[in-house]
Amino acid sequence: MEWKISSLKDLEHYFWRCTACGTCRSAYDFGPPPFTRPICPAGTEFGFEGYYSSKGKAAFARGISDGSLTFDDPEFLEAIYKCTVCGGCQNQCQVDYKPHIPEVIEAMRREAVKSGAGPMPAQKNLVQSMKNYNNPYQGPRRVRLDWTRPFKKAKTPIKDINVEPAEVLFYVGCTGAFNKIAQAVPQATARIFQKLGIDFGILGESEVCCGSTAMRVGDAEEFKRVATTNLEAFRTLHSEKGVKTIVTSCAGCFRAIKKDYILSSEYNQMMAGIEVLHTAQYLHRLLKDGKLKFEKELPWKITYHDPCHTGRHLNKFRVDNDGSDLWKGAYVSVDESECLYDLPREIIKAIPGVSFVEMDRIRGNSYCCGGGGGVMTGFTDWAGKNAGLRIQEGMETGAEKMVSICPFCYFNLTEGSKRIGSAMTLHDLTELIDLALPD
């Protein structure tokens, strides 16, 4: 299986297009009333221009390309990894560099890994864990099933799709399986599916990491290994176990399968007849079809946090590749139709008793929780500090609860809330749905 993963050289045409205007540093909204707030977590924390958004990263990429910057400098290497790759800067940029910014950042990291310098020490442990256990949490495979214990105890065990066929594969993801706090997400998801009578199963101990973590820190070879394994497994599950839909509650897994896996030369062949949906999409369809009905009230004041991986990372950019519209390589437009902005909000608003309020930075301008791009592993303290900033923004709305659709955000924002001593609690959308459904 061949993979078309861009090198830094492939992207050189685009990062030289950066004009260093600095628009990428702040989120803009014309209102009314108009406002601007910082959008780059690294620039907010470290200040130096090299850390700031796409502007600084373009300068880094140019320095690597012309040899003036090398990974032998530990400070420079660290600067490459002090970025959540959230895409906030990409949402602001309006020049030809725009469609390629996260890819340029990750391409620099791939260069660092190839040179033997990257990733950061803690992130190397993460990648080694994937090689040893097929997950980044250094957890034995058997631990993947720990979150299912309440179901066994209640005598409502979850189907092992390796043994029994099912139309829906619930792809749990490593964070939901191994992170004790985030285990609430797959548990709520499975309870909902059981209440609704959905024919679903899980891979259990045989589930393999989606590879998003390896891709984000620049280890393309490890990503290709696990992604190839998954594509082959999905093909087999479709043909032998009747799987027609893969549902995941993890934003990172969803983004990886939808956006990274299409870089495979055999993606269309492997995924023929299979639809990949985030749980929010899947349940929204049931809501619209009248199959998801809320009966219980939740008297909560709620604000919603847009994860980067279910939001702007799913943008589709129109680029003039042959020069027929504007000029070769020109950025033409962006299509946000696949971004999961409206669906979660519509579900929240449909739950009786909920009072919904918005933060300033939302949708494409959402401020990153601070945990992505390997930061939660490589720079734990900064990840928690940044999450605290997002919690503070949530508190400004007067909300008591913050809801999201990503177990990574769920965990990091929970840590951020503890860090600043906030009473605000984090909830996954599935937890709200589970609470509002009849028993």
Coordinates of C-alpha atoms in Angstrom, one line a residue:
M1 CA 0.0 0.0 0.0
E2 CA 1.4 3.4 -1.0
W3 CA 0.9 6.6 0.9
K4 CA 1.0 10.1 -0.5
I5 CA 2.4 12.0 2.4
S6 CA 4.0 15.4 1.5
S7 CA 7.6 16.2 2.2
L8 CA 8.7 19.7 3.2
K9 CA 10.2 20.1 -0.3
D10 CA 6.8 19.3 -1.8
L11 CA 5.2 22.2 0.1
E12 CA 8.0 24.7 -0.5
H13 CA 5.9 26.7 -3.0
Y14 CA 3.3 27.4 -0.4
F15 CA 5.3 28.4 2.7
W16 CA 7.2 30.9 0.6
R17 CA 3.9 32.5 -0.1
C18 CA 3.5 33.7 3.5
T19 CA 3.7 37.5 3.6
A20 CA 4.4 37.6 7.4
C21 CA 1.4 39.9 7.8
G22 CA 0.5 38.6 11.2
T23 CA -3.2 38.1 10.5
C24 CA -2.9 34.5 11.7
R25 CA -2.2 35.6 15.3
S26 CA -5.8 36.6 16.2
A27 CA -9.4 35.4 15.7
Y28 CA -11.6 38.0 14.0
D29 CA -15.3 38.3 14.1
F30 CA -17.1 41.2 12.4
G31 CA -20.1 40.8 14.7
P32 CA -21.9 42.9 15.4
P33 CA -20.3 43.9 17.6
P34 CA -16.9 43.1 16.1
F35 CA -14.1 41.7 18.2
T36 CA -10.7 40.1 18.1
R37 CA -9.0 37.7 20.5
P38 CA -5.8 35.7 20.3
I39 CA -6.0 32.4 18.4
C40 CA -2.5 30.9 18.7
P41 CA -1.9 28.9 21.9
A42 CA 1.9 28.9 21.3
G43 CA 2.1 32.6 20.6
T44 CA -0.1 33.4 23.6
E45 CA 2.2 31.4 25.9
F46 CA 5.7 32.1 24.5
G47 CA 5.3 35.4 22.7
F48 CA 8.4 35.1 20.4
E49 CA 7.5 35.6 16.8
G50 CA 8.8 32.1 15.8
Y51 CA 6.1 30.6 17.9
Y52 CA 3.3 32.7 16.5
S53 CA 1.0 30.8 14.2
S54 CA 1.6 30.2 10.5
K55 CA 3.8 33.3 10.3
G56 CA 6.5 31.9 12.6
K57 CA 6.2 28.4 11.2
A58 CA 6.7 29.6 7.6
A59 CA 9.9 31.3 8.7
F60 CA 11.0 28.0 10.4
A61 CA 10.2 26.0 7.2
R62 CA 12.3 28.4 5.1
G63 CA 15.2 28.1 7.5
I64 CA 15.1 24.3 7.3
S65 CA 14.9 24.5 3.5
D66 CA 17.9 26.8 3.1
G67 CA 20.0 25.1 5.8
S68 CA 20.1 28.1 8.1
L69 CA 18.1 26.3 10.8
T70 CA 18.9 22.7 11.9
F71 CA 17.5 20.3 14.4
D72 CA 20.9 20.1 16.1
D73 CA 19.8 23.2 18.0
P74 CA 17.6 21.8 20.9
E75 CA 15.8 25.2 21.3
F76 CA 14.8 25.1 17.6
L77 CA 13.6 21.5 17.8
E78 CA 11.5 22.3 20.9
A79 CA 10.0 25.3 19.1
I80 CA 8.9 23.0 16.2
Y81 CA 7.0 20.9 18.7
K82 CA 5.6 23.7 20.8
C83 CA 2.5 23.9 18.6
T84 CA -0.9 22.2 19.0
V85 CA -1.4 22.1 15.2
C86 CA -4.9 23.4 16.0
G87 CA -5.3 25.2 12.6
G88 CA -6.5 28.4 14.3
C89 CA -4.0 30.3 12.3
Q90 CA -5.1 28.6 9.1
N91 CA -8.6 29.9 9.7
Q92 CA -7.3 33.5 9.6
C93 CA -4.8 33.3 6.7
Q94 CA -6.1 34.5 3.3
V95 CA -3.1 33.9 1.1
D96 CA -2.0 30.8 -0.8
Y97 CA -0.2 29.4 2.2
K98 CA -3.6 28.9 3.9
P99 CA -4.7 25.4 2.8
H100 CA -1.3 23.8 3.6
I101 CA -0.4 25.3 7.0
P102 CA -0.9 22.2 9.3
E103 CA 0.7 20.0 6.7
V104 CA 3.8 22.3 6.6
I105 CA 4.1 22.1 10.5
E106 CA 3.8 18.3 10.4
A107 CA 6.2 18.1 7.5
M108 CA 8.8 19.9 9.5
R109 CA 8.3 17.3 12.3
R110 CA 8.7 14.5 9.8
E111 CA 12.0 16.0 8.8
A112 CA 13.0 16.1 12.5
V113 CA 12.1 12.5 13.0
K114 CA 14.0 11.5 9.8
S115 CA 17.0 13.3 11.1
G116 CA 16.9 11.3 14.4
A117 CA 16.3 14.4 16.5
G118 CA 12.5 14.3 16.8
P119 CA 10.1 13.9 18.4
M120 CA 10.5 15.2 22.0
P121 CA 11.7 12.7 24.6
A122 CA 8.2 12.1 26.2
Q123 CA 6.7 11.8 22.7
K124 CA 9.3 9.1 21.8
N125 CA 7.9 7.0 24.6
L126 CA 4.5 7.5 23.1
V127 CA 5.6 6.2 19.7
Q128 CA 7.5 3.3 21.3
S129 CA 4.3 2.3 23.1
M130 CA 2.5 2.2 19.8
K131 CA 5.1 -0.2 18.5
N132 CA 4.9 -2.4 21.6
Y133 CA 1.2 -2.2 22.4
N134 CA -0.5 -0.7 19.4
N135 CA -1.6 2.3 21.6
P136 CA 0.2 5.4 22.8
Y137 CA -0.7 4.9 26.5
Q138 CA 1.8 2.2 27.4
G139 CA -1.1 0.0 28.3
P140 CA -1.4 -3.7 27.7
R141 CA -4.0 -4.7 25.1
R142 CA -6.2 -6.4 27.7
V143 CA -6.7 -3.0 29.4
R144 CA -8.6 -1.8 26.3
L145 CA -11.6 -3.6 27.8
D146 CA -11.5 -2.0 31.3
W147 CA -14.2 0.5 30.3
T148 CA -16.6 -2.3 29.6
R149 CA -16.7 -3.7 33.1
P150 CA -19.9 -2.0 34.2
F151 CA -21.7 -3.6 31.2
K152 CA -20.5 -7.0 32.2
K153 CA -21.6 -6.4 35.8
A154 CA -25.0 -5.3 34.6
K155 CA -25.3 -8.4 32.4
T156 CA -25.5 -6.2 29.3
P157 CA -22.1 -7.2 27.7
I158 CA -21.0 -5.4 24.5
K159 CA -20.7 -7.6 21.4
D160 CA -17.2 -8.6 20.3
I161 CA -17.4 -7.9 16.6
N162 CA -14.6 -10.4 15.9
V163 CA -17.0 -13.1 17.0
E164 CA -20.5 -11.9 16.3
P165 CA -21.4 -9.8 13.2
A166 CA -22.9 -6.3 13.5
E167 CA -23.7 -3.5 11.1
V168 CA -22.1 -0.9 13.3
L169 CA -18.5 -0.9 14.5
F170 CA -18.0 1.3 17.5
Y171 CA -14.3 2.3 17.1
V172 CA -13.5 3.4 20.7
G173 CA -10.1 4.9 20.3
C174 CA -7.1 4.8 22.7
T175 CA -8.0 7.8 24.8
G176 CA -11.5 6.6 25.6
A177 CA -10.1 3.1 26.3
F178 CA -7.0 3.9 28.4
N179 CA -7.6 7.3 30.0
K180 CA -9.6 6.8 33.2
I181 CA -11.3 10.1 33.1
A182 CA -12.2 9.9 29.4
Q183 CA -13.6 6.3 29.8
A184 CA -16.9 8.1 30.5
V185 CA -17.2 8.8 26.8
P186 CA -17.3 5.2 25.4
Q187 CA -19.4 4.2 28.4
A188 CA -22.0 6.8 27.6
T189 CA -21.9 6.0 23.9
A190 CA -22.4 2.3 24.5
R191 CA -25.3 2.9 26.9
I192 CA -27.0 5.1 24.3
F193 CA -26.6 2.5 21.6
Q194 CA -28.0 -0.2 23.9
K195 CA -31.0 2.0 24.9
L196 CA -31.7 2.6 21.2
G197 CA -31.3 -1.1 20.2
I198 CA -28.5 -0.4 17.8
D199 CA -26.7 -3.5 16.4
F200 CA -23.1 -2.7 17.3
G201 CA -19.9 -4.3 18.3
I202 CA -16.3 -3.4 19.3
L203 CA -12.9 -4.8 18.4
G204 CA -11.9 -5.1 22.1
E205 CA -8.3 -6.1 22.6
S206 CA -7.7 -6.3 18.9
E207 CA -8.4 -2.6 18.3
V208 CA -5.3 -0.8 17.0
C209 CA -4.5 2.9 17.4
C210 CA -5.8 5.1 14.5
G211 CA -2.3 6.6 14.2
S212 CA -3.3 10.2 14.6
T213 CA -0.8 10.7 17.5
A214 CA 2.1 9.4 15.5
M215 CA 1.2 11.5 12.5
R216 CA 0.9 14.7 14.6
V217 CA 4.4 14.3 16.0
G218 CA 6.0 13.5 12.7
D219 CA 6.4 9.7 12.7
A220 CA 5.0 8.9 9.3
E221 CA 6.3 5.3 9.3
E222 CA 4.5 4.4 12.5
F223 CA 1.3 6.1 11.2
K224 CA 1.4 4.1 8.0
R225 CA 1.9 0.8 9.9
V226 CA -1.2 1.2 12.1
A227 CA -3.3 2.9 9.4
T228 CA -2.6 0.1 7.0
T229 CA -3.5 -2.5 9.6
N230 CA -6.8 -0.7 10.3
L231 CA -7.8 -0.3 6.6
E232 CA -7.2 -4.0 6.1
A233 CA -9.2 -4.8 9.3
F234 CA -12.1 -2.6 8.1
R235 CA -12.2 -4.3 4.8
T236 CA -12.4 -7.7 6.4
L237 CA -15.1 -6.6 8.9
H238 CA -17.2 -5.3 6.0
S239 CA -16.9 -8.5 4.0
E240 CA -17.0 -11.1 6.8
K241 CA -18.9 -9.4 9.6
G242 CA -21.4 -7.1 7.7
V243 CA -20.0 -3.8 9.0
K244 CA -21.5 -0.9 7.1
T245 CA -20.8 1.9 9.4
I246 CA -17.9 2.9 11.6
V247 CA -18.8 5.2 14.5
T248 CA -16.3 6.8 16.7
S249 CA -16.7 9.3 19.6
C250 CA -13.1 10.4 19.3
A251 CA -12.4 13.6 17.3
G252 CA -8.8 12.5 16.7
C253 CA -9.8 9.1 15.3
F254 CA -12.5 10.6 13.2
R255 CA -10.1 13.1 11.7
A256 CA -7.5 10.5 11.0
I257 CA -9.8 8.1 9.2
K258 CA -11.5 10.8 7.2
K259 CA -8.5 12.9 6.3
D260 CA -5.2 11.1 6.9
Y261 CA -6.3 7.7 5.6
I262 CA -7.4 9.1 2.2
L263 CA -3.6 9.6 1.6
S264 CA -3.5 5.8 1.0
S265 CA -3.5 4.7 -2.6
E266 CA -6.0 1.9 -1.7
Y267 CA -8.4 4.0 0.5
N268 CA -11.4 3.8 -1.9
Q269 CA -11.0 0.1 -2.4
M270 CA -10.6 -0.6 1.3
M271 CA -13.5 1.6 2.5
A272 CA -16.0 0.8 -0.3
G273 CA -19.4 0.2 1.3
I274 CA -18.3 1.6 4.7
E275 CA -19.5 5.0 6.0
V276 CA -17.4 6.7 8.7
L277 CA -19.3 8.9 11.2
H278 CA -18.6 10.7 14.4
T279 CA -21.1 9.7 17.1
A280 CA -22.5 13.3 17.0
Q281 CA -23.4 12.8 13.3
Y282 CA -24.8 9.3 13.8
L283 CA -27.1 10.4 16.7
H284 CA -28.1 13.6 14.9
R285 CA -29.5 11.5 12.1
L286 CA -31.5 9.5 14.6
L287 CA -32.8 12.7 16.2
K288 CA -34.0 14.0 12.8
D289 CA -35.6 10.6 12.0
G290 CA -37.5 10.7 15.3
K291 CA -35.6 7.7 16.7
L292 CA -33.8 9.7 19.3
K293 CA -36.3 11.1 21.8
F294 CA -35.4 13.0 24.9
E295 CA -37.7 12.6 27.9
K296 CA -35.7 13.8 30.9
E297 CA -34.9 17.4 31.7
L298 CA -31.4 18.7 32.3
P299 CA -31.6 22.0 34.0
W300 CA -28.1 23.0 33.1
K301 CA -26.5 26.2 31.7
I302 CA -24.2 24.9 29.0
T303 CA -21.5 26.2 26.7
Y304 CA -19.9 24.2 23.8
H305 CA -16.3 23.8 22.9
D306 CA -15.5 23.0 19.2
P307 CA -12.7 20.5 19.0
C308 CA -10.1 21.4 16.3
H309 CA -10.3 17.9 14.8
T310 CA -14.0 17.9 14.2
G311 CA -14.0 21.6 13.1
R312 CA -11.5 23.4 11.0
H313 CA -9.3 20.4 10.4
L314 CA -12.2 19.1 8.2
N315 CA -12.2 22.2 6.0
K316 CA -12.0 21.4 2.3
F317 CA -10.0 24.0 0.3
R318 CA -10.3 24.8 -3.3
V319 CA -6.9 25.4 -4.8
D320 CA -6.2 26.4 -8.4
N321 CA -3.8 23.7 -9.2
D322 CA -3.3 24.4 -12.9
G323 CA -3.7 28.2 -13.1
S324 CA -7.0 28.2 -15.0
D325 CA -8.9 30.4 -12.5
L326 CA -6.3 32.7 -10.9
W327 CA -2.7 31.4 -10.9
K328 CA -1.1 28.1 -10.2
G329 CA -1.4 27.2 -6.5
A330 CA -3.7 30.0 -5.7
Y331 CA -6.1 29.6 -2.7
V332 CA -9.6 30.1 -4.1
S333 CA -12.1 29.2 -1.4
V334 CA -12.9 27.0 1.6
D335 CA -15.9 24.7 2.2
E336 CA -16.9 24.1 5.8
S337 CA -19.8 21.8 5.1
E338 CA -18.1 18.7 6.6
C339 CA -17.1 20.5 9.8
L340 CA -19.2 19.4 12.8
Y341 CA -20.2 22.8 14.0
D342 CA -24.0 22.8 13.9
L343 CA -24.9 19.2 14.7
P344 CA -23.7 19.1 18.3
R345 CA -25.4 22.4 19.0
E346 CA -28.7 21.3 17.6
I347 CA -28.6 18.2 19.8
I348 CA -27.8 20.2 22.9
K349 CA -30.6 22.6 22.2
A350 CA -33.1 19.8 21.7
I351 CA -32.5 18.5 25.2
P352 CA -35.3 19.7 27.6
G353 CA -34.3 22.1 30.3
V354 CA -30.9 23.1 28.8
S355 CA -29.9 26.8 28.6
F356 CA -27.3 27.2 25.9
V357 CA -24.8 30.0 25.7
E358 CA -21.8 30.6 23.4
M359 CA -18.3 31.7 24.1
D360 CA -16.6 34.4 22.0
R361 CA -14.3 32.1 20.1
I362 CA -16.4 29.4 18.4
R363 CA -16.6 27.3 15.3
G364 CA -13.7 28.0 13.0
N365 CA -12.4 30.6 15.5
S366 CA -12.6 28.1 18.4
Y367 CA -9.6 28.4 20.9
C368 CA -7.8 25.1 21.1
C369 CA -8.0 23.1 24.4
G370 CA -4.2 23.0 24.3
G371 CA -3.7 19.2 24.2
G372 CA -3.3 18.5 20.5
G373 CA -0.3 18.0 18.3
G374 CA 1.5 16.0 20.9
V375 CA 1.6 18.9 23.4
M376 CA -0.3 17.1 26.1
T377 CA 2.4 14.5 26.1
G378 CA 5.5 16.7 25.3
F379 CA 4.6 19.8 27.3
T380 CA 2.0 18.7 29.9
D381 CA 2.2 21.8 32.1
W382 CA 1.6 24.2 29.2
A383 CA -1.3 22.0 28.0
G384 CA -3.0 22.3 31.3
K385 CA -2.3 26.1 31.5
N386 CA -3.8 26.6 28.1
A387 CA -6.9 24.6 29.0
G388 CA -7.4 26.9 31.9
L389 CA -7.6 29.8 29.5
R390 CA -10.4 28.1 27.7
I391 CA -12.2 27.3 30.9
Q392 CA -12.0 30.9 31.9
E393 CA -13.6 31.9 28.6
G394 CA -16.4 29.4 29.3
M395 CA -16.9 30.9 32.8
E396 CA -17.3 34.3 31.2
T397 CA -20.6 33.1 29.7
G398 CA -22.0 32.2 33.1
A399 CA -22.3 28.6 32.1
E400 CA -21.9 25.8 34.7
K401 CA -20.9 23.1 32.2
M402 CA -18.8 22.9 29.1
V403 CA -19.6 20.2 26.6
S404 CA -17.5 18.8 23.7
I405 CA -17.2 15.8 21.4
C406 CA -13.6 14.8 21.9
P407 CA -12.2 12.7 24.7
F408 CA -8.9 14.4 24.4
C409 CA -10.5 17.8 25.0
Y410 CA -12.6 16.2 27.7
F411 CA -9.5 15.2 29.7
N412 CA -7.4 18.3 29.1
L413 CA -10.1 20.8 29.8
T414 CA -10.9 18.8 33.0
E415 CA -7.3 19.2 34.0
G416 CA -7.5 22.9 33.1
S417 CA -10.6 23.4 35.3
K418 CA -8.8 21.8 38.2
R419 CA -5.7 23.9 37.6
I420 CA -7.6 27.2 38.0
G421 CA -9.9 26.0 40.8
S422 CA -13.0 26.4 38.6
A423 CA -16.4 24.8 39.5
M424 CA -17.0 24.3 35.8
T425 CA -17.3 20.6 34.9
L426 CA -16.7 19.0 31.5
H427 CA -19.1 16.7 29.8
D428 CA -19.1 14.8 26.5
L429 CA -22.2 15.3 24.3
T430 CA -22.9 11.5 24.7
E431 CA -23.2 12.0 28.5
L432 CA -25.9 14.6 28.1
I433 CA -27.8 12.4 25.6
D434 CA -27.5 9.4 27.9
L435 CA -28.9 11.4 30.8
A436 CA -31.8 12.7 28.8
L437 CA -32.9 9.4 27.3
P438 CA -35.5 7.2 29.1
D439 CA -34.0 4.3 31.1

